[in-house]
mmCIF file with all atom_site columns, C-alpha atoms in Angstrom:
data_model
loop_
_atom_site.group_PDB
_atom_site.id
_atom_site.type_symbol
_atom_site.label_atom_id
_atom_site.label_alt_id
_atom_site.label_comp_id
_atom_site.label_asym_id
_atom_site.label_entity_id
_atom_site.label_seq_id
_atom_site.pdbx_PDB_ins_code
_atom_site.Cartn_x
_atom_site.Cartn_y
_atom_site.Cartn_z
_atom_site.occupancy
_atom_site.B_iso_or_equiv
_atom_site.pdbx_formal_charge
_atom_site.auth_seq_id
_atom_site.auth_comp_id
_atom_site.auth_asym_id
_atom_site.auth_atom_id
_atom_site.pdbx_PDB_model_num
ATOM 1   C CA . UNK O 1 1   ? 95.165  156.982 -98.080 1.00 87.00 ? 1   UNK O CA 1
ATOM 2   C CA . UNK O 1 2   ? 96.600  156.916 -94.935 1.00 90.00 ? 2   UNK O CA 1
ATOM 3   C CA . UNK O 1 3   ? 95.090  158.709 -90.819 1.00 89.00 ? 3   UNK O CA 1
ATOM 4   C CA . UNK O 1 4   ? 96.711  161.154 -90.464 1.00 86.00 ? 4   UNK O CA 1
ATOM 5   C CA . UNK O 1 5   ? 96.571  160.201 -86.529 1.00 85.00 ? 5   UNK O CA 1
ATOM 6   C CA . UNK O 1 6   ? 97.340  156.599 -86.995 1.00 82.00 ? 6   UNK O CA 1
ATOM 7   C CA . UNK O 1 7   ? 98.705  154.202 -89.354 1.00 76.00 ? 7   UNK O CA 1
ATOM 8   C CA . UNK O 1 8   ? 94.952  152.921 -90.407 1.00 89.00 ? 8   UNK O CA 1
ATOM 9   C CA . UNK O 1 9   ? 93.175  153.329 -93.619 1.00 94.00 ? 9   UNK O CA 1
ATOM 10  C CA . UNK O 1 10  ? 90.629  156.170 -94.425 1.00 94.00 ? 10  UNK O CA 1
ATOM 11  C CA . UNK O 1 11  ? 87.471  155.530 -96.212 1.00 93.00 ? 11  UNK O CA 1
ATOM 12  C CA . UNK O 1 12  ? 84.760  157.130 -97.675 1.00 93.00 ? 12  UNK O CA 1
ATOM 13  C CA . UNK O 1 13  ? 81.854  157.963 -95.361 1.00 93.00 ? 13  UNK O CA 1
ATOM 14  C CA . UNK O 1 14  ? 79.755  160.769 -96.966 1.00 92.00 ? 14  UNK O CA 1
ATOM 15  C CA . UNK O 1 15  ? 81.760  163.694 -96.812 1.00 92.00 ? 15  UNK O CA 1
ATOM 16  C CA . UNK O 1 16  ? 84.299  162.469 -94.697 1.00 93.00 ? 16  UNK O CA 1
ATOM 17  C CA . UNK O 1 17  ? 87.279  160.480 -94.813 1.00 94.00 ? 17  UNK O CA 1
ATOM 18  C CA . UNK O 1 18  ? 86.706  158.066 -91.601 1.00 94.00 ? 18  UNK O CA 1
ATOM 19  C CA . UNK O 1 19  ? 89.799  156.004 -90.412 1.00 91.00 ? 19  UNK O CA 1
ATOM 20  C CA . UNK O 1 20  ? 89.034  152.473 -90.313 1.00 92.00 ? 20  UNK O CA 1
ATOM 21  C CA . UNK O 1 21  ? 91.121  152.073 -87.122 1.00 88.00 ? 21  UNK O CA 1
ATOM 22  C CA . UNK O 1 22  ? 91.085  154.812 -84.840 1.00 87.00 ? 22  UNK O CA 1
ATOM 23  C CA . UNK O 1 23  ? 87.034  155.891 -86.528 1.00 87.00 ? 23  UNK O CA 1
ATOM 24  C CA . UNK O 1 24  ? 88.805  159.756 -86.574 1.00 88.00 ? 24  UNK O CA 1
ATOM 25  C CA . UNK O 1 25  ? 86.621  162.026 -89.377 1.00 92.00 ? 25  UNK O CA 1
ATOM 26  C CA . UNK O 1 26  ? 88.854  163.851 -91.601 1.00 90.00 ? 26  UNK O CA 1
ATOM 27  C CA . UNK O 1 27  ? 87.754  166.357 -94.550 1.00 90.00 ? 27  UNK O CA 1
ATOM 28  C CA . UNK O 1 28  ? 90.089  166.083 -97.311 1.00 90.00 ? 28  UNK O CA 1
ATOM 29  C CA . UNK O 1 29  ? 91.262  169.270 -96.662 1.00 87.00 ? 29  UNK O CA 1
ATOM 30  C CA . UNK O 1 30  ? 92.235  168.862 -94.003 1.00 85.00 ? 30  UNK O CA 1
ATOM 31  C CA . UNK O 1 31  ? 94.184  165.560 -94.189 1.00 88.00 ? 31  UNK O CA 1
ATOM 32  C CA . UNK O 1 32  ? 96.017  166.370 -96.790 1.00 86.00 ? 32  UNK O CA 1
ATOM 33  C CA . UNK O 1 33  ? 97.653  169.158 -94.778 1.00 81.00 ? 33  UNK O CA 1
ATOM 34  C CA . UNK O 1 34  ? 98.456  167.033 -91.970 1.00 82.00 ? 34  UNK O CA 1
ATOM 35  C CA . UNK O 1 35  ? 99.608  164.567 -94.136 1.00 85.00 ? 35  UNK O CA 1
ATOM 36  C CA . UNK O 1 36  ? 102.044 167.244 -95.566 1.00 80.00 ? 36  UNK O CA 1
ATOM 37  C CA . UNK O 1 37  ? 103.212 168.472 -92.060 1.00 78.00 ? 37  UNK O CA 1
ATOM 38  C CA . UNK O 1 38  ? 103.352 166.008 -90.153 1.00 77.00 ? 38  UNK O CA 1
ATOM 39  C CA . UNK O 1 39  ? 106.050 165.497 -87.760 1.00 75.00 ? 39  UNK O CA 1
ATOM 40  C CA . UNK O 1 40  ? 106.873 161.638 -86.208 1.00 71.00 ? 40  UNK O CA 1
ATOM 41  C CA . UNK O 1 41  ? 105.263 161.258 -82.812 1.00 71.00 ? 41  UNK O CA 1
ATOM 42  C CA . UNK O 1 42  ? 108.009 160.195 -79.524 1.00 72.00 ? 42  UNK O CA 1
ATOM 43  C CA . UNK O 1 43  ? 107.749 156.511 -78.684 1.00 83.00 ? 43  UNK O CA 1
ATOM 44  C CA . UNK O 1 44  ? 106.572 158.119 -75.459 1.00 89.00 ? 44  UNK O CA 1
ATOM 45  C CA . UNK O 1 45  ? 103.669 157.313 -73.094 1.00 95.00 ? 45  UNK O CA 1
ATOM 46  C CA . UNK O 1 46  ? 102.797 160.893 -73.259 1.00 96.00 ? 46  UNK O CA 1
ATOM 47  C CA . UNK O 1 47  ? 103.600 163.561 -76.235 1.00 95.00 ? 47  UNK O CA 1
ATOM 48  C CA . UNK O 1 48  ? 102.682 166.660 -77.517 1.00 95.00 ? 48  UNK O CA 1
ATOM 49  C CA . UNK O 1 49  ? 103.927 167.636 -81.250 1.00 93.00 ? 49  UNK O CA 1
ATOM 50  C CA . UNK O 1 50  ? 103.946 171.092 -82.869 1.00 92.00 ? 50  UNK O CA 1
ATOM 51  C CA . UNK O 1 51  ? 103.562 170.729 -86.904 1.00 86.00 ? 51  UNK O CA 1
ATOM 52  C CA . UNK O 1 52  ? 103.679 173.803 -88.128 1.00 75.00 ? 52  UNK O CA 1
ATOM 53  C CA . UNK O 1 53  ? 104.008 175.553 -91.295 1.00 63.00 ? 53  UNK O CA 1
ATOM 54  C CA . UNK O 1 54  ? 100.385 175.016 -91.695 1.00 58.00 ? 54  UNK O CA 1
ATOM 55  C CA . UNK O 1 55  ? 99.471  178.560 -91.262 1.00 59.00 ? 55  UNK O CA 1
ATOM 56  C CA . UNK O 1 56  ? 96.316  177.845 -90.678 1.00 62.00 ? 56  UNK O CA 1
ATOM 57  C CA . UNK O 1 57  ? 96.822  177.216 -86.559 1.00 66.00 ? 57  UNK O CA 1
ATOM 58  C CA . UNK O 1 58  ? 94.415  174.497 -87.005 1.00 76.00 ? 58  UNK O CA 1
ATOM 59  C CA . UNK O 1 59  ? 94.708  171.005 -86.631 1.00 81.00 ? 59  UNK O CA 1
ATOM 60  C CA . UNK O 1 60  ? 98.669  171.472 -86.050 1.00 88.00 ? 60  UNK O CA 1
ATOM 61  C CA . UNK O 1 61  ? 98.848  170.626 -82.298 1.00 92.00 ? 61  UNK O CA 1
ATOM 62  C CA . UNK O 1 62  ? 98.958  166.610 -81.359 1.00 92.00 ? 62  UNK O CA 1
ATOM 63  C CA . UNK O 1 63  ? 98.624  165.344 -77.833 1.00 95.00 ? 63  UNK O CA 1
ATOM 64  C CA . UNK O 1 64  ? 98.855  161.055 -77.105 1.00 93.00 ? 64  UNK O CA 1
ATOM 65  C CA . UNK O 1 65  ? 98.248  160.011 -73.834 1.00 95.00 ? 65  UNK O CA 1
ATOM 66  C CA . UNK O 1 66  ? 98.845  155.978 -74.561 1.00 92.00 ? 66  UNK O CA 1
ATOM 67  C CA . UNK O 1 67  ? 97.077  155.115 -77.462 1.00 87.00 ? 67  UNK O CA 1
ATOM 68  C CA . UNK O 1 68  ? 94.616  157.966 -77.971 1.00 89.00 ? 68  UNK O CA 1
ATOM 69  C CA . UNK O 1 69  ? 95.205  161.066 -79.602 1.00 90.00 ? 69  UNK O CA 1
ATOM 70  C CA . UNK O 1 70  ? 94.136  164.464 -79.951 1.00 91.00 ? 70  UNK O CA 1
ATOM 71  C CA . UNK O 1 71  ? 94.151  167.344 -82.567 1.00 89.00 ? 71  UNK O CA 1
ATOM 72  C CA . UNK O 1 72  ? 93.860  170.689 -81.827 1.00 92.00 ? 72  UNK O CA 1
ATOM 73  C CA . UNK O 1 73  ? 94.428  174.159 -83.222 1.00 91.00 ? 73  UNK O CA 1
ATOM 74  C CA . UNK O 1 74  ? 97.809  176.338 -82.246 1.00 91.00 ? 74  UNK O CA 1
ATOM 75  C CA . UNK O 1 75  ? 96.261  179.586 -82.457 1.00 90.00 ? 75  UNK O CA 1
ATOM 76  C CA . UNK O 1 76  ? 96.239  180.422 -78.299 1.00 93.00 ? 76  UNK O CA 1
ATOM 77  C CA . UNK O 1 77  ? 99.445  179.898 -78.045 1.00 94.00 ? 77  UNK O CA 1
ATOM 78  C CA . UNK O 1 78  ? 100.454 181.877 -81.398 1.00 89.00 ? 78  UNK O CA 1
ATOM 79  C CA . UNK O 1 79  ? 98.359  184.962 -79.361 1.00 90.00 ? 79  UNK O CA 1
ATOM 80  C CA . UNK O 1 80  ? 100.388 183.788 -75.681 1.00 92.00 ? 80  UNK O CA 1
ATOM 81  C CA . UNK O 1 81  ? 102.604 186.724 -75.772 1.00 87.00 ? 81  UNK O CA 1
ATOM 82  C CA . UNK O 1 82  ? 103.029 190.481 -74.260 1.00 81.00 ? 82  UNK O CA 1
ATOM 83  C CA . UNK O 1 83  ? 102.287 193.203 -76.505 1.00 83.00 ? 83  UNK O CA 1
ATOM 84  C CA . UNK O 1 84  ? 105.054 194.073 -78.626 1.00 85.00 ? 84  UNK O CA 1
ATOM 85  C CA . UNK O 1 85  ? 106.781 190.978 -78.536 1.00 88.00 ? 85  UNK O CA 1
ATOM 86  C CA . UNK O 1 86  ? 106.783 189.012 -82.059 1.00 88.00 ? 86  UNK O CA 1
ATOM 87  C CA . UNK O 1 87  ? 104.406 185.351 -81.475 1.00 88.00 ? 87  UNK O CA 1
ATOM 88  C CA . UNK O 1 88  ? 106.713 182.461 -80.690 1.00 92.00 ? 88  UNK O CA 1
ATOM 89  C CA . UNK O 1 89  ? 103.981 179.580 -80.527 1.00 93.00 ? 89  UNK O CA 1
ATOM 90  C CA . UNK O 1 90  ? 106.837 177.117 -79.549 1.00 94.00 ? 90  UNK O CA 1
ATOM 91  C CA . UNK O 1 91  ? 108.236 179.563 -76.920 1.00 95.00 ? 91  UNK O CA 1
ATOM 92  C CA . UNK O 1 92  ? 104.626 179.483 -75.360 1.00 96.00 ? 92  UNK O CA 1
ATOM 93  C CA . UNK O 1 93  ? 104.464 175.664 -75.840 1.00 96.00 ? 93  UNK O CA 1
ATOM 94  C CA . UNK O 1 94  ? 107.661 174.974 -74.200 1.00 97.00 ? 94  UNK O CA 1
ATOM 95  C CA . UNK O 1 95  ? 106.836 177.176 -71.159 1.00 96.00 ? 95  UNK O CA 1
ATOM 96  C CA . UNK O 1 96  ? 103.322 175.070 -70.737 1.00 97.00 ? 96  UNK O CA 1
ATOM 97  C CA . UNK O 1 97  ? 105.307 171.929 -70.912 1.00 98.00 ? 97  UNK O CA 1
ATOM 98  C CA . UNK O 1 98  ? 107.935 172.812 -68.146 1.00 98.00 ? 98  UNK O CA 1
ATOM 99  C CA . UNK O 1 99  ? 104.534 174.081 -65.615 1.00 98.00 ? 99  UNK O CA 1
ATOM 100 C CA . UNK O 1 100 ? 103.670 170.347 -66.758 1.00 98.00 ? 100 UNK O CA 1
ATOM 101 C CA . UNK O 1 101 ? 106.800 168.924 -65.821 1.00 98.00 ? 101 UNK O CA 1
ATOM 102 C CA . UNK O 1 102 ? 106.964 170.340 -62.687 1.00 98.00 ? 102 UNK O CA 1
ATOM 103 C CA . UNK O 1 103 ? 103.474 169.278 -61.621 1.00 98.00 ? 103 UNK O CA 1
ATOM 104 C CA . UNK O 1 104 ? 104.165 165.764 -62.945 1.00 98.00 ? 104 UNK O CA 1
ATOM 105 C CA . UNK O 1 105 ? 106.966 165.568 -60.681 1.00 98.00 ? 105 UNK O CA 1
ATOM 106 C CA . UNK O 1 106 ? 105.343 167.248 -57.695 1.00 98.00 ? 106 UNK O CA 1
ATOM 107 C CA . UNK O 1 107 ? 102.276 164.880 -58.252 1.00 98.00 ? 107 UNK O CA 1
ATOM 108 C CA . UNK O 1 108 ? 102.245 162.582 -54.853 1.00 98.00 ? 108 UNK O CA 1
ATOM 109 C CA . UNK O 1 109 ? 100.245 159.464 -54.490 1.00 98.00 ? 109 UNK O CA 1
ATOM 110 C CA . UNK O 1 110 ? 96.529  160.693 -53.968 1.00 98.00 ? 110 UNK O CA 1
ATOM 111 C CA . UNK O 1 111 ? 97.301  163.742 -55.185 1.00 98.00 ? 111 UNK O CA 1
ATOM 112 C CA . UNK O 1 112 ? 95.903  165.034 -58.807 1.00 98.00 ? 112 UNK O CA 1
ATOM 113 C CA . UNK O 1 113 ? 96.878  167.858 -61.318 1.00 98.00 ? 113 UNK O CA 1
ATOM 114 C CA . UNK O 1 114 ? 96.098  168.679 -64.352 1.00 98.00 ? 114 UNK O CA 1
ATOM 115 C CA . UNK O 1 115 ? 97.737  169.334 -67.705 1.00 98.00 ? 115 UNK O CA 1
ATOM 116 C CA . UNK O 1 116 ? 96.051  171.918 -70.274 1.00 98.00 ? 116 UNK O CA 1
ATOM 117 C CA . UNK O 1 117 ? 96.175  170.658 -73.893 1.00 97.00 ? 117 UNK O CA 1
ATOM 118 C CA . UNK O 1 118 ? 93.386  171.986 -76.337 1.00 96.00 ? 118 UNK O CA 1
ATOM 119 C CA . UNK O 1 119 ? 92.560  175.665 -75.952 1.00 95.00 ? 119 UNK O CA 1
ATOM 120 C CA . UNK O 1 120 ? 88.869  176.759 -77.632 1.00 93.00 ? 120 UNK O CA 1
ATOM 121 C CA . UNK O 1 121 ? 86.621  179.223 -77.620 1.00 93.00 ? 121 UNK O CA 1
ATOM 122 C CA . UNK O 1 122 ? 84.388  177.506 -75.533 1.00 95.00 ? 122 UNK O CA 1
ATOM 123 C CA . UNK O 1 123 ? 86.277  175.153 -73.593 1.00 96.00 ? 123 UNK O CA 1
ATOM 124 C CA . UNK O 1 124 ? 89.532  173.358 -72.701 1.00 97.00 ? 124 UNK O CA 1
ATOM 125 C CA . UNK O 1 125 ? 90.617  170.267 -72.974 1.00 97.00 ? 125 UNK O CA 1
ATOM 126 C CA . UNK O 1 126 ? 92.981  168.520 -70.209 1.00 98.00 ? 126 UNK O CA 1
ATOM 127 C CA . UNK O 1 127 ? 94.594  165.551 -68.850 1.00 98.00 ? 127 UNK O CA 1
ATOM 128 C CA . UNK O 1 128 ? 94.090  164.741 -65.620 1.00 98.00 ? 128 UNK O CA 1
ATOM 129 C CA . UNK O 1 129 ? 97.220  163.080 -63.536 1.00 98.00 ? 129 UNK O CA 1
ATOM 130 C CA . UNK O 1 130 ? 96.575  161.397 -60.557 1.00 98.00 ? 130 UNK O CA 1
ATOM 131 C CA . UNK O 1 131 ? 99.697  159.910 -58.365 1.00 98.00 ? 131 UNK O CA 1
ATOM 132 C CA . UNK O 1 132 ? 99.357  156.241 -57.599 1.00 98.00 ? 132 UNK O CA 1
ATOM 133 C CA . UNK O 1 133 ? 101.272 153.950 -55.295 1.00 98.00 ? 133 UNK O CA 1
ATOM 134 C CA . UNK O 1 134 ? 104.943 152.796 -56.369 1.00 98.00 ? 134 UNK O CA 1
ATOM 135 C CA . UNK O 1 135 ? 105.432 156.253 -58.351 1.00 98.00 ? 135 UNK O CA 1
ATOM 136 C CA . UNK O 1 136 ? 102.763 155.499 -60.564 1.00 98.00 ? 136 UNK O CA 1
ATOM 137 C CA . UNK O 1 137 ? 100.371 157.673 -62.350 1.00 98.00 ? 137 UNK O CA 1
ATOM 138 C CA . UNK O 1 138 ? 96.675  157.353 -63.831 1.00 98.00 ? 138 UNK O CA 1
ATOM 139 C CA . UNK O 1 139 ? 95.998  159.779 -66.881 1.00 98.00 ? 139 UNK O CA 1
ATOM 140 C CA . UNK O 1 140 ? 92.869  160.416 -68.202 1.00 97.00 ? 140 UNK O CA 1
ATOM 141 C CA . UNK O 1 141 ? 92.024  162.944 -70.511 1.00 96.00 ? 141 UNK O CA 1
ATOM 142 C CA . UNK O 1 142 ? 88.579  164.759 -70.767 1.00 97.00 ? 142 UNK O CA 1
ATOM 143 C CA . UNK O 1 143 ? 87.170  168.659 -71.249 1.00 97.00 ? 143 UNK O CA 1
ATOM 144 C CA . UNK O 1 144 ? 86.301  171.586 -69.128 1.00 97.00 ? 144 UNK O CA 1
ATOM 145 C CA . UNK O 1 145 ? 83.819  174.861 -69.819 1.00 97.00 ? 145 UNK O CA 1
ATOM 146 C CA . UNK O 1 146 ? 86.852  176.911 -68.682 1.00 97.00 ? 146 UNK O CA 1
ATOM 147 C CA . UNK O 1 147 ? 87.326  178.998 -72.117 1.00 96.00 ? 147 UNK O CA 1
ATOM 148 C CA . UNK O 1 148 ? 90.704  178.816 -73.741 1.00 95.00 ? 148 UNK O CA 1
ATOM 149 C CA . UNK O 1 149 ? 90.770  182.904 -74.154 1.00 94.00 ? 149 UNK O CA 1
ATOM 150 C CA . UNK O 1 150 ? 90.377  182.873 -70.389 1.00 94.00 ? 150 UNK O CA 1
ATOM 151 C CA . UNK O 1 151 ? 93.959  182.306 -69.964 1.00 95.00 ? 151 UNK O CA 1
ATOM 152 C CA . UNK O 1 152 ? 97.484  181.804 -71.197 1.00 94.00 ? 152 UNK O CA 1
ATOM 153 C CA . UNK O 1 153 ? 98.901  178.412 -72.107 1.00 97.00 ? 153 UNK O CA 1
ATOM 154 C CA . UNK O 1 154 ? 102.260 179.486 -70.563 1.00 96.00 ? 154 UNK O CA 1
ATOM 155 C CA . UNK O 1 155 ? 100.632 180.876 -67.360 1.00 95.00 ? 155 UNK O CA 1
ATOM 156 C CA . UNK O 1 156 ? 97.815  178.119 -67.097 1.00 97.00 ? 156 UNK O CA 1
ATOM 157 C CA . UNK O 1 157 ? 98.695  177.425 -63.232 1.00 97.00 ? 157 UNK O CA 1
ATOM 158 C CA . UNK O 1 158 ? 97.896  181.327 -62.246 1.00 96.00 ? 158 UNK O CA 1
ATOM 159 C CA . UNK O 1 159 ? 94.509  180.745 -63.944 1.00 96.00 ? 159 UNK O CA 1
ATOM 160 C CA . UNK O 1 160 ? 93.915  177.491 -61.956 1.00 97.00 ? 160 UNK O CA 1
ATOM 161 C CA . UNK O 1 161 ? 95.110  179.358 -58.633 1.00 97.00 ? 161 UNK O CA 1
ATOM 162 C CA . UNK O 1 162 ? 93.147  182.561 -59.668 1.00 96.00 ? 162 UNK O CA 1
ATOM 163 C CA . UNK O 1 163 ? 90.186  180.346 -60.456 1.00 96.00 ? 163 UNK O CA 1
ATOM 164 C CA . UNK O 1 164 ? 90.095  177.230 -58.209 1.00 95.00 ? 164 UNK O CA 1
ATOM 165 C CA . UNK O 1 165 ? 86.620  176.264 -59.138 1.00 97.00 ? 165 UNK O CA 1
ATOM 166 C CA . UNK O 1 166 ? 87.353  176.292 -63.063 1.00 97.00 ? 166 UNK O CA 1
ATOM 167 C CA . UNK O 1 167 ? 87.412  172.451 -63.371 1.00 98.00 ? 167 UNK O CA 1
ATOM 168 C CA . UNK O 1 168 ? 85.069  171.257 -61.141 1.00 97.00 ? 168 UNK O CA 1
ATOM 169 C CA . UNK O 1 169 ? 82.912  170.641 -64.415 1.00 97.00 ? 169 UNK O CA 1
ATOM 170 C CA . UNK O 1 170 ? 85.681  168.226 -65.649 1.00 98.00 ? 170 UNK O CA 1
ATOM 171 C CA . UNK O 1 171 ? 84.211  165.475 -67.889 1.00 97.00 ? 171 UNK O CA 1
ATOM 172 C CA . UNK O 1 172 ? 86.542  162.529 -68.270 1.00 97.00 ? 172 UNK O CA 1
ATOM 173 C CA . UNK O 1 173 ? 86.489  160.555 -71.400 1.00 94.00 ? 173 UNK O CA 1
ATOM 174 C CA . UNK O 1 174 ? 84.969  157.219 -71.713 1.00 92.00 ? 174 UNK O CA 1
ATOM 175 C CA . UNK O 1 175 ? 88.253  155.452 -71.994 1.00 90.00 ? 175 UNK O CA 1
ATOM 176 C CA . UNK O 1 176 ? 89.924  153.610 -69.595 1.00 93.00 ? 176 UNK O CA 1
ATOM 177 C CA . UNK O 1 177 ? 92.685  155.961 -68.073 1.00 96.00 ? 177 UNK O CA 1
ATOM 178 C CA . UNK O 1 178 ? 96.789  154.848 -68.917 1.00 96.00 ? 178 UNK O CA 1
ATOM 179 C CA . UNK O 1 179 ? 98.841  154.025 -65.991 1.00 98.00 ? 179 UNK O CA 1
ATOM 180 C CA . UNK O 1 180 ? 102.364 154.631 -66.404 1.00 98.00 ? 180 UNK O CA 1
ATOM 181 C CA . UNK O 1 181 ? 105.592 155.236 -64.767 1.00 98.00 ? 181 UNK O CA 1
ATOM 182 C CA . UNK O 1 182 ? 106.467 158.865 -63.579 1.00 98.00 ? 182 UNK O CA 1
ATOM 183 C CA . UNK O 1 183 ? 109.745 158.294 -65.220 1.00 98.00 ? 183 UNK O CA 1
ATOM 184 C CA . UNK O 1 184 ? 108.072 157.229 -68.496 1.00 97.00 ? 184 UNK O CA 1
ATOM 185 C CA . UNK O 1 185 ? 106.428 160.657 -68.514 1.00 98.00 ? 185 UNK O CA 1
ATOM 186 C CA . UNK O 1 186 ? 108.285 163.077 -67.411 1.00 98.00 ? 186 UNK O CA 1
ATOM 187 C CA . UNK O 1 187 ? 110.614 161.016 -70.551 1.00 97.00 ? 187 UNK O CA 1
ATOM 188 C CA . UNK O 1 188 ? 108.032 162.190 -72.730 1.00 96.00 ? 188 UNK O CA 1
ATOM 189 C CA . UNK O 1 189 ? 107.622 165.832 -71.435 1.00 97.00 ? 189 UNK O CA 1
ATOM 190 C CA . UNK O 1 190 ? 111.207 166.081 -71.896 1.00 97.00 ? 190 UNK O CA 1
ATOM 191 C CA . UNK O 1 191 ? 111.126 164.653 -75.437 1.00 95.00 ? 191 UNK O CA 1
ATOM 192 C CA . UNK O 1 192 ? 108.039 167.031 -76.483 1.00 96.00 ? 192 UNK O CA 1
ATOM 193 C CA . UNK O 1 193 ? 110.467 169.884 -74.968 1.00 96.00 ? 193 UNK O CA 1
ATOM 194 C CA . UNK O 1 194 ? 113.545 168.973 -76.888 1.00 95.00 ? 194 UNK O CA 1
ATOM 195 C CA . UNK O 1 195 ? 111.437 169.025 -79.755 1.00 93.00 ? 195 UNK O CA 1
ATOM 196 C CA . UNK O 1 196 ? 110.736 172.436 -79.968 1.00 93.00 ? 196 UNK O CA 1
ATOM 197 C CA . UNK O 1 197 ? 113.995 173.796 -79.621 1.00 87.00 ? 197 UNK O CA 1
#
């Protein structure tokens, strides 16, 4: 059977399903359904993917920053709307993804930002965009305490103006960070975007 993050091989590891290339833990449950929904990710330096109908809001948000990837659950952005209004998950998505646009293409060299992904309980997940010489950019992805039900995906810069100290507790991964062309990923903002038209 097949990652459902990769194109490696799962195996049997007690009662997981471990990837033999990427080492990502599945249940079978849950691989199966990605298996079933899952959408093709853009040739892009950076993506994000909606694959819904799970109906489940779990597992059915994917974020790659260069080679890594990350899984996370749709449900904040199926609650992002005002009272009244029917959900439109991809209407939330889509408004996140233009704030990260814009602060992609406002990002100067020395200057960082930082692009909400993964929306829990107890914390958030983020990339963090830092402008480099020659309109380059470092990305590096790590997590925050800020809570996801502390803010909107759609409105995530009010929260970081509201709230200026709410990633000082950013923990970057232990990966080496992708450097990439501003044009390469604002190409796959726009991509994500298009996508959920």
């Amino acid at each position: 059977m097949k990652c459902g993050d990769c194109d490696g091989t799962v195996e049997p590891a007690g009662a997981y399903l471990v990837c033999a290339k990427c080492g990502r833990p599945w249940t079978a449950k849950v691989l199966k359904t990605v298996l079933r929904f899952r959408r093709p990710a853009p040739d892009t330096v950076l993506s994000f993917v909606y694959e819904p109908p799970t109906r489940s809001g779990h597992e059915d948000v994917v974020v790659r920053v260069g080679p890594r990837v990350f899984r996370s659950d749709s449900y904040y952005f199926i609650d992002d709307h005002p009272e009244g209004v029917p959900a439109d998950p991809a209407a939330s998505m889509r408004a996140m993804l233009g704030h990260w646009r814009r602060a992609v293409d406002a990002c100067a060299t020395g200057s960082v930002t930082h692009l909400p992904h993964d929306f829990s309980d107890e914390y958030t997940r983020w990339i963090r965009v830092r402008g480099l010489p020659d309109d380059q950019l470092e990305l590096a992805s790590g997590w925050a305490t800020f809570e996801g039900w502390a803010f909107s995906p759609s409105h995530y810069p009010d929260a970081l103006r509201d709230r200026p100290d709410a990633l000082d507790d950013l923990k970057i991964d232990d990966h080496p960070p992708i450097v990439a062309g501003r044009a390469a990923v604002l190409e796959g903002i726009d991509q994500s975007i298009d996508a959920l038209r």
